[in-house]
PDB file of C-alpha atoms in Angstrom:
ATOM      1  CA  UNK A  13      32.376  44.674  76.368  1.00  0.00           C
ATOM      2  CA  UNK A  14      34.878  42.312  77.898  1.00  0.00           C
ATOM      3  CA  UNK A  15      36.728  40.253  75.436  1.00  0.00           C
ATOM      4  CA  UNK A  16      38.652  36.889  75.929  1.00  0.00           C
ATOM      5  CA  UNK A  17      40.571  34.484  73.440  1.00  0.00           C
ATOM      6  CA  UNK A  18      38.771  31.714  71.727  1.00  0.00           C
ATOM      7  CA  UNK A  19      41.144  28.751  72.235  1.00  0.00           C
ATOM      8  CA  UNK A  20      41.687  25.371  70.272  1.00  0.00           C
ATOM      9  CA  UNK A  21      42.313  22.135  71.573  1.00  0.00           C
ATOM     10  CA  UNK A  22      46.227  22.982  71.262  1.00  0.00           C
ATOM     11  CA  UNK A  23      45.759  25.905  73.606  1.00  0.00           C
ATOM     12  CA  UNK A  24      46.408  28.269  70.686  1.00  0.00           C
ATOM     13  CA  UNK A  25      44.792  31.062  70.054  1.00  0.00           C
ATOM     14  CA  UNK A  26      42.228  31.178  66.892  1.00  0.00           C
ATOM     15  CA  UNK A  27      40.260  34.573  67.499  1.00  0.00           C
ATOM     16  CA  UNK A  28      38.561  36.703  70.147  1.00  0.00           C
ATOM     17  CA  UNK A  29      34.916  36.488  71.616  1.00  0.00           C
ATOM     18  CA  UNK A  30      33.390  39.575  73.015  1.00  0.00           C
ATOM     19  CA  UNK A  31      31.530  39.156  76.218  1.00  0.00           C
ATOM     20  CA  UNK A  32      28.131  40.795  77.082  1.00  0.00           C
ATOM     21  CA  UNK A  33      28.253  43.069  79.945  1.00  0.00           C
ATOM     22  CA  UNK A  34      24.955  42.640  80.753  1.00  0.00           C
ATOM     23  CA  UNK A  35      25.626  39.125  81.847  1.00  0.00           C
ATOM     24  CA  UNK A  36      29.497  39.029  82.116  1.00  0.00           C
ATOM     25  CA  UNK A  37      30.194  42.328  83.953  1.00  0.00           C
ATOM     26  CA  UNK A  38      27.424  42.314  86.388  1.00  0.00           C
ATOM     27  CA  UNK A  39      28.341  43.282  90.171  1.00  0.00           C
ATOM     28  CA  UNK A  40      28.565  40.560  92.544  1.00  0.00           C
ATOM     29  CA  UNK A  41      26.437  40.313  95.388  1.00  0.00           C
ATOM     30  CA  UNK A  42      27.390  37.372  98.156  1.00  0.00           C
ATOM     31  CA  UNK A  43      23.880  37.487  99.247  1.00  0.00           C
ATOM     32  CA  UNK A  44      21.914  36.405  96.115  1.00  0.00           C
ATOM     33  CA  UNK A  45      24.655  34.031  95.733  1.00  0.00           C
ATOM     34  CA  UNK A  46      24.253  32.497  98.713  1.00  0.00           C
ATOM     35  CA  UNK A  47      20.481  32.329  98.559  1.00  0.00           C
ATOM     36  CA  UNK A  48      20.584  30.701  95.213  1.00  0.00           C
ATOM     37  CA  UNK A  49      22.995  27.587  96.502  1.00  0.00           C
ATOM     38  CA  UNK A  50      20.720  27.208  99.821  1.00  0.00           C
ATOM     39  CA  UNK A  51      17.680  26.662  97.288  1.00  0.00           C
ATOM     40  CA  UNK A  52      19.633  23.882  94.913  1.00  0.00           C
ATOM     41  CA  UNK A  53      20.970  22.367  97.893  1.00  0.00           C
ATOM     42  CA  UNK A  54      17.604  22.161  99.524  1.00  0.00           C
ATOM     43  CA  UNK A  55      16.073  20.874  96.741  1.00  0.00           C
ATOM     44  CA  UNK A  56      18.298  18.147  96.446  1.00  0.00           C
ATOM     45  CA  UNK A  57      17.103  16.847  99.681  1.00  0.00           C
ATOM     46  CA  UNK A  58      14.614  13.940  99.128  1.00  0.00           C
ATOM     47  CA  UNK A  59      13.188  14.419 102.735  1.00  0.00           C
ATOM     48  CA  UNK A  60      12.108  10.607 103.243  1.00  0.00           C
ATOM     49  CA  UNK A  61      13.788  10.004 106.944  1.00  0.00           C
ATOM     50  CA  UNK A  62      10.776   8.251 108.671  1.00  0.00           C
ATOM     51  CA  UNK A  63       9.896   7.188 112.135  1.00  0.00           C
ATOM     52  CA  UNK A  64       7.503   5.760 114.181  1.00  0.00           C
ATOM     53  CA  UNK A  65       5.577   6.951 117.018  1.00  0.00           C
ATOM     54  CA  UNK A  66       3.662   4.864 119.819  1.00  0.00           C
ATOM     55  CA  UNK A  67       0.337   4.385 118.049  1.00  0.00           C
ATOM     56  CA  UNK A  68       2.576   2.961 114.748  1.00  0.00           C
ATOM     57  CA  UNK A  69       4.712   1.077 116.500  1.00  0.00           C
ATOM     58  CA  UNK A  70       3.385  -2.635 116.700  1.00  0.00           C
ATOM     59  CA  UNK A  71       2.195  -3.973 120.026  1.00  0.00           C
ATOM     60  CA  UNK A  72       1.783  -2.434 123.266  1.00  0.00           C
ATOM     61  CA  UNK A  73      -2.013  -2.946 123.278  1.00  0.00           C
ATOM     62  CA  UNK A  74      -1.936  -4.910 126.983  1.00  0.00           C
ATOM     63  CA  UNK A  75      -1.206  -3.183 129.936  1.00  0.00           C
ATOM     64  CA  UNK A  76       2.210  -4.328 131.282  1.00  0.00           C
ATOM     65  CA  UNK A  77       0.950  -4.628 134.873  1.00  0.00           C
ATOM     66  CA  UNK A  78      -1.553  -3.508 136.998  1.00  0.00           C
ATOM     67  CA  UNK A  79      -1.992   0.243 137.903  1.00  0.00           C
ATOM     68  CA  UNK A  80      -1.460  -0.315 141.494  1.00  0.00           C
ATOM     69  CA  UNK A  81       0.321  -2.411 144.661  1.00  0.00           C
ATOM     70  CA  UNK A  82       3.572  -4.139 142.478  1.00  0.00           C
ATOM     71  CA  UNK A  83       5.592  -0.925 143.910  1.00  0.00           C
ATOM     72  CA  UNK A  84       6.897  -0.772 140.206  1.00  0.00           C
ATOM     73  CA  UNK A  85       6.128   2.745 138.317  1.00  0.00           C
ATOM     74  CA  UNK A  86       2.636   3.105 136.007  1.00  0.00           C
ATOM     75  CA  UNK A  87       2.246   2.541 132.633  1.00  0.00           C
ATOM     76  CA  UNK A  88      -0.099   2.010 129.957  1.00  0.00           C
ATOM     77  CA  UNK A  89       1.477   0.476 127.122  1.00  0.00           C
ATOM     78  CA  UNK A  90       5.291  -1.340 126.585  1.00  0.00           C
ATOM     79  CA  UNK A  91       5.820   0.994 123.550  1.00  0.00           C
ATOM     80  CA  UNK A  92       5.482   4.614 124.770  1.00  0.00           C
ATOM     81  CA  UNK A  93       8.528   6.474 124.004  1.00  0.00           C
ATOM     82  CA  UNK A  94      10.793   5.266 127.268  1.00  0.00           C
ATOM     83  CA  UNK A  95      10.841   1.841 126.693  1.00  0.00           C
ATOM     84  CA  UNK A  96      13.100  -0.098 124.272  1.00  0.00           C
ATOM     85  CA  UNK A  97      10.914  -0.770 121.324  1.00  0.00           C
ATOM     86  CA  UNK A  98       8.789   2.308 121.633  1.00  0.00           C
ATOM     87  CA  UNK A  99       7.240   4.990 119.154  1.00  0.00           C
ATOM     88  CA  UNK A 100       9.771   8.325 119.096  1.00  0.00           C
ATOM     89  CA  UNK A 101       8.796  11.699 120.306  1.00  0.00           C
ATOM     90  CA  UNK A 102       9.338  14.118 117.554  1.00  0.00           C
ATOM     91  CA  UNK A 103      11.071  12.311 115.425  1.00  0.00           C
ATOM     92  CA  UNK A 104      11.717  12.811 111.724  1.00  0.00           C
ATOM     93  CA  UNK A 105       8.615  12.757 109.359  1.00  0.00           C
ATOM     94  CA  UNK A 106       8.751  12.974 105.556  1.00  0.00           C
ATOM     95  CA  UNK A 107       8.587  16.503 104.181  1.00  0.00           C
ATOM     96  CA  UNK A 108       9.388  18.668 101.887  1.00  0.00           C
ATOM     97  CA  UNK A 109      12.662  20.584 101.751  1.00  0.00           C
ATOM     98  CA  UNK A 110      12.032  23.397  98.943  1.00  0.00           C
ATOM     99  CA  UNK A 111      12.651  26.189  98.779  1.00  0.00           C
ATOM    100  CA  UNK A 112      11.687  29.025  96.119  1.00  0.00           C
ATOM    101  CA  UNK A 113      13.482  32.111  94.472  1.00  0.00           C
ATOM    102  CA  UNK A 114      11.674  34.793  92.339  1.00  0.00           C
ATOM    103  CA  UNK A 115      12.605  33.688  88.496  1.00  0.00           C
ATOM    104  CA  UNK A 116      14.653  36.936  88.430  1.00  0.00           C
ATOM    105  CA  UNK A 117      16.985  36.465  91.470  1.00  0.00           C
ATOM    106  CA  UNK A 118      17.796  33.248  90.068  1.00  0.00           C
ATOM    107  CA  UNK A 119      18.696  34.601  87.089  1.00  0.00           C
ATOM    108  CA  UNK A 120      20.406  37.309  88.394  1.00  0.00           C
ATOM    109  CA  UNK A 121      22.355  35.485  90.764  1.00  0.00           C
ATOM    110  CA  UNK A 122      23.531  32.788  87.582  1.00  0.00           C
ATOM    111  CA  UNK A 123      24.569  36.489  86.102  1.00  0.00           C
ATOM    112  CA  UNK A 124      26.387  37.017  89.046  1.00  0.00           C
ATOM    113  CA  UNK A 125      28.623  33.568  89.027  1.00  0.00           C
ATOM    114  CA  UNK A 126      29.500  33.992  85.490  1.00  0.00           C
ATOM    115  CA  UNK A 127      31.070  37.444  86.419  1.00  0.00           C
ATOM    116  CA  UNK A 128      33.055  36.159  89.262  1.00  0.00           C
ATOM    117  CA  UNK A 129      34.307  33.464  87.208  1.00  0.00           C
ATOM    118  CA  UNK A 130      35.533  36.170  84.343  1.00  0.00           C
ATOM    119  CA  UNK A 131      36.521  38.293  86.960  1.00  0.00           C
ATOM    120  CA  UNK A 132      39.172  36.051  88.859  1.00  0.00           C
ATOM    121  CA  UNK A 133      40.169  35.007  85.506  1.00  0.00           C
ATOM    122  CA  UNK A 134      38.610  31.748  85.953  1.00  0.00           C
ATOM    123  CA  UNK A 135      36.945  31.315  82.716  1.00  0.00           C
ATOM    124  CA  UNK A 136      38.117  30.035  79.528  1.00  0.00           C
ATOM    125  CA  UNK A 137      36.767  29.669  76.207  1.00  0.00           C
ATOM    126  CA  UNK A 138      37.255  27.389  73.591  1.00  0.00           C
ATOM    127  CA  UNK A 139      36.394  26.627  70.104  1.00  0.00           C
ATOM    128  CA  UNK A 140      35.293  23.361  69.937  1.00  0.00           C
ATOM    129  CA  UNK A 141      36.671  20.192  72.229  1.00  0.00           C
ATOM    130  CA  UNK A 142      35.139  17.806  69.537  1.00  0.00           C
ATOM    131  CA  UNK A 143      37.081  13.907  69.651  1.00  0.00           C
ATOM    132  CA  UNK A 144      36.415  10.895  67.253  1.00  0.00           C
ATOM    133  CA  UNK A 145      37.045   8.295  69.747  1.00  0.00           C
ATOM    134  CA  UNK A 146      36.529   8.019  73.591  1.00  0.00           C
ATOM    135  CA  UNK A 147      39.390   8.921  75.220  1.00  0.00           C
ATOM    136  CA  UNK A 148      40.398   9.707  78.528  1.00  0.00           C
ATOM    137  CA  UNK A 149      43.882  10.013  77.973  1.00  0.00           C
ATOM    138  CA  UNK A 150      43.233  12.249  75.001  1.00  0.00           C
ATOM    139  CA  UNK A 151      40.695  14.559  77.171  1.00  0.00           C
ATOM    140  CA  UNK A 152      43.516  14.760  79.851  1.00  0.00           C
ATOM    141  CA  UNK A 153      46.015  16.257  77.161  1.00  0.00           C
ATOM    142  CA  UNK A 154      43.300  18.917  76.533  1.00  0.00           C
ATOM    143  CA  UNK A 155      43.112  20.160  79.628  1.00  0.00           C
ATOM    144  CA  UNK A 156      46.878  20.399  80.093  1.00  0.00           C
ATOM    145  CA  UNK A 157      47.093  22.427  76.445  1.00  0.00           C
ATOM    146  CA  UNK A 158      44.352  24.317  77.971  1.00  0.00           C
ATOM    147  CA  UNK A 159      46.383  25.259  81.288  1.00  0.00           C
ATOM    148  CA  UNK A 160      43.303  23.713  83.195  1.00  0.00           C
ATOM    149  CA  UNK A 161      43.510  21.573  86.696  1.00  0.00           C
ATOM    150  CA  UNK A 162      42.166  20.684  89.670  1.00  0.00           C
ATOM    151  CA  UNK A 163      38.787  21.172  89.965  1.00  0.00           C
ATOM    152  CA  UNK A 164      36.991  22.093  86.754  1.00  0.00           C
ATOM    153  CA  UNK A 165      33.497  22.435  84.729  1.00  0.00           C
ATOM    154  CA  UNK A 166      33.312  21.796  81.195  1.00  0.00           C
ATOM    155  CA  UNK A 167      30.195  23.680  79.844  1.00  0.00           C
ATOM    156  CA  UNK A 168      30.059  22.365  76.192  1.00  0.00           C
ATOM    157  CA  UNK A 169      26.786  22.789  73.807  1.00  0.00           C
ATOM    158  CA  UNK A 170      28.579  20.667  71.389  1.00  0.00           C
ATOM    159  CA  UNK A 171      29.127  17.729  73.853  1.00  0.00           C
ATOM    160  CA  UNK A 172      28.851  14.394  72.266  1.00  0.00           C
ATOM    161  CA  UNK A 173      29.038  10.985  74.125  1.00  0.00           C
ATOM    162  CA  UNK A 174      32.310  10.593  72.884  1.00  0.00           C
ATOM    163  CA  UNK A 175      33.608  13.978  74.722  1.00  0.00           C
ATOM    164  CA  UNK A 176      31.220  13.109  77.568  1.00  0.00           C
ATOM    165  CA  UNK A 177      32.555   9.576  77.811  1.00  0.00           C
ATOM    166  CA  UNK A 178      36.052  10.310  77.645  1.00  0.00           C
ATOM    167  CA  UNK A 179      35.527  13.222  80.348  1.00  0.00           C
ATOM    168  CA  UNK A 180      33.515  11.352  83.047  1.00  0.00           C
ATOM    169  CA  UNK A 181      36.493   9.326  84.659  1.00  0.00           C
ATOM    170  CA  UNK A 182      38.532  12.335  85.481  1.00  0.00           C
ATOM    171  CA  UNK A 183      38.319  13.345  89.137  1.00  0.00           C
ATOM    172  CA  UNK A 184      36.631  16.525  89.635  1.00  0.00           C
ATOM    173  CA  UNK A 185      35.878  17.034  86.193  1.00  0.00           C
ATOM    174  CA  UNK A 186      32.429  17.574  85.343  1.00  0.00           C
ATOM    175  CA  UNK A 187      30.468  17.961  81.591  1.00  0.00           C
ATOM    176  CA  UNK A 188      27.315  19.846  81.594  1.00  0.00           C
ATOM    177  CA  UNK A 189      25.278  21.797  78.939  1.00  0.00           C
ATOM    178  CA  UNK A 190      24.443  25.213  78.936  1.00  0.00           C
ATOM    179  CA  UNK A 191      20.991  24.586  80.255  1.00  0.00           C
ATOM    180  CA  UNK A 192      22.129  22.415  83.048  1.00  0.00           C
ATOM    181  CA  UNK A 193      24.855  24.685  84.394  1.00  0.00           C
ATOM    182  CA  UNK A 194      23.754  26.088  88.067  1.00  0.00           C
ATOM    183  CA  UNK A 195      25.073  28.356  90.376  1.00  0.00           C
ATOM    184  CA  UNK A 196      26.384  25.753  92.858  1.00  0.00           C
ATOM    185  CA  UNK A 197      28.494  24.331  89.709  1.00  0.00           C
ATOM    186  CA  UNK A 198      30.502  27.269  89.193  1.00  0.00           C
ATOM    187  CA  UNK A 199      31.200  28.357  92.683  1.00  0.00           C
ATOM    188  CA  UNK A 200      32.654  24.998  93.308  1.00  0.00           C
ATOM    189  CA  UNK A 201      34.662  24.067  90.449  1.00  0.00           C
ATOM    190  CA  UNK A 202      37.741  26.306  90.421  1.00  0.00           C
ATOM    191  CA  UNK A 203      37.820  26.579  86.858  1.00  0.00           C
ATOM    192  CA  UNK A 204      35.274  26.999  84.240  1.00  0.00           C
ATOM    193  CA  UNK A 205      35.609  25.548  80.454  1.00  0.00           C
ATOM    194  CA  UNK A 206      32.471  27.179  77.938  1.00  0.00           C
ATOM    195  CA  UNK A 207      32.914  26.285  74.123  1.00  0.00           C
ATOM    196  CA  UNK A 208      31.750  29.015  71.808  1.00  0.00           C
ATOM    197  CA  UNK A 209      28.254  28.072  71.118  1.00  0.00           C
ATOM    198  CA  UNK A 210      27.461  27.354  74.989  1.00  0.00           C
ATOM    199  CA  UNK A 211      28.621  31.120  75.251  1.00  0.00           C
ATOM    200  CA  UNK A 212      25.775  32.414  72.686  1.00  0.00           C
ATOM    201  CA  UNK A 213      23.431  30.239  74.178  1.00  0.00           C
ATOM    202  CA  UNK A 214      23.840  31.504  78.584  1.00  0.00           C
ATOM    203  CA  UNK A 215      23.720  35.204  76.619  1.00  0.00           C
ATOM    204  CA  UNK A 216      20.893  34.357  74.778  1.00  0.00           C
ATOM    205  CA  UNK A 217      18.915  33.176  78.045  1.00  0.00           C
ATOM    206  CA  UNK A 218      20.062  35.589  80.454  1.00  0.00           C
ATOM    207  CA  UNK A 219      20.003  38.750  78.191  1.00  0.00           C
TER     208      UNK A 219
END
């Protein structure tokens, strides 16, 4: 089993937590990967873009002129598609962007982002990141004790409004819970913060 230190908010060392391999150590294939962001990115898509075609568009019921001798080209109605103020051909309707994934490739593939994140030594676990009073200042020092920056997902089980409050005005920080953390998530952020218990809880899901 893989093992990494169990930091404090000092950045000191206070024990070891050992890893399971079953969702850790599992090999890392780009495919499920990438069909597991297309899905949460797809879903995200409200699909509401809207438009009109000539029998919605208002007007248009009277013939503009007559059919024949005005040397002028035919028409029927001053909102088909090629006049200003016309219906669109094709245009967008709403509709539904999802997409699905078998229960078990999305699992497998949240298995799979985990053990990229260990293996490019990514990943970092603390103790507890617990604060009395909402600070962002305070949350800032954390990171630096923690050797964290840039771009970087707290996953915290033990997240209180206070952390949560103190956390939310720092640019490209992000506070989830263990339930809430996707694969998108941690193939963006470039670092990846898990307290102890948020640990447990991803092995107890996805063992």
């Amino acid at each position: 089993m893989p093992q990494l230190d169990i930091l404090n908010k000092t950045g000191n060392s206070v024990g070891k937590i050992e890893l399971k391999a079953e969702v850790f150590e599992v090999p890392v294939i780009e495919s499920h990967l990438h069909m597991a962001v297309l899905r949460q990115l797809a879903n995200k898509r409200v699909g509401t873009a809207s438009t009109k075609t000539r029998g919605e568009v208002r007007g248009g019921g009277k013939k503009p002129w007559k059919q024949k001798g005005t040397g002028r080209a035919r028409h029927g109605s001053s909102r088909s598609p090629i006049w200003k103020g016309g219906g669109v051909t094709f245009g967008p309707r709403p509709r539904s962007y999802a997409m699905s994934l078998p229960r078990k490739v999305r699992r497998l593939a949240l298995r799979e982002a985990l053990s990229s994140k260990l293996l490019d030594s990514t990943m970092t676990v603390v103790d507890s990141i617990a604060m009395d009073v909402i600070s962002t200042r305070s949350f800032v020092e954390i990171m630096k004790n923690l050797k964290v920056s840039g771009k970087t997902l707290f996953v915290l089980k033990s997240a209180d409004d206070t952390v949560r409050k103190s956390g939310r005005n720092i640019k490209d920080v992000k506070i989830v819970r263990p339930d809430g953390v996707s694969v998108y998530d941690l193939l963006y952020f470039e670092n990846v913060v898990f307290d102890k218990e948020a640990v447990e809880r991803l092995e107890e899901v996805l063992s």
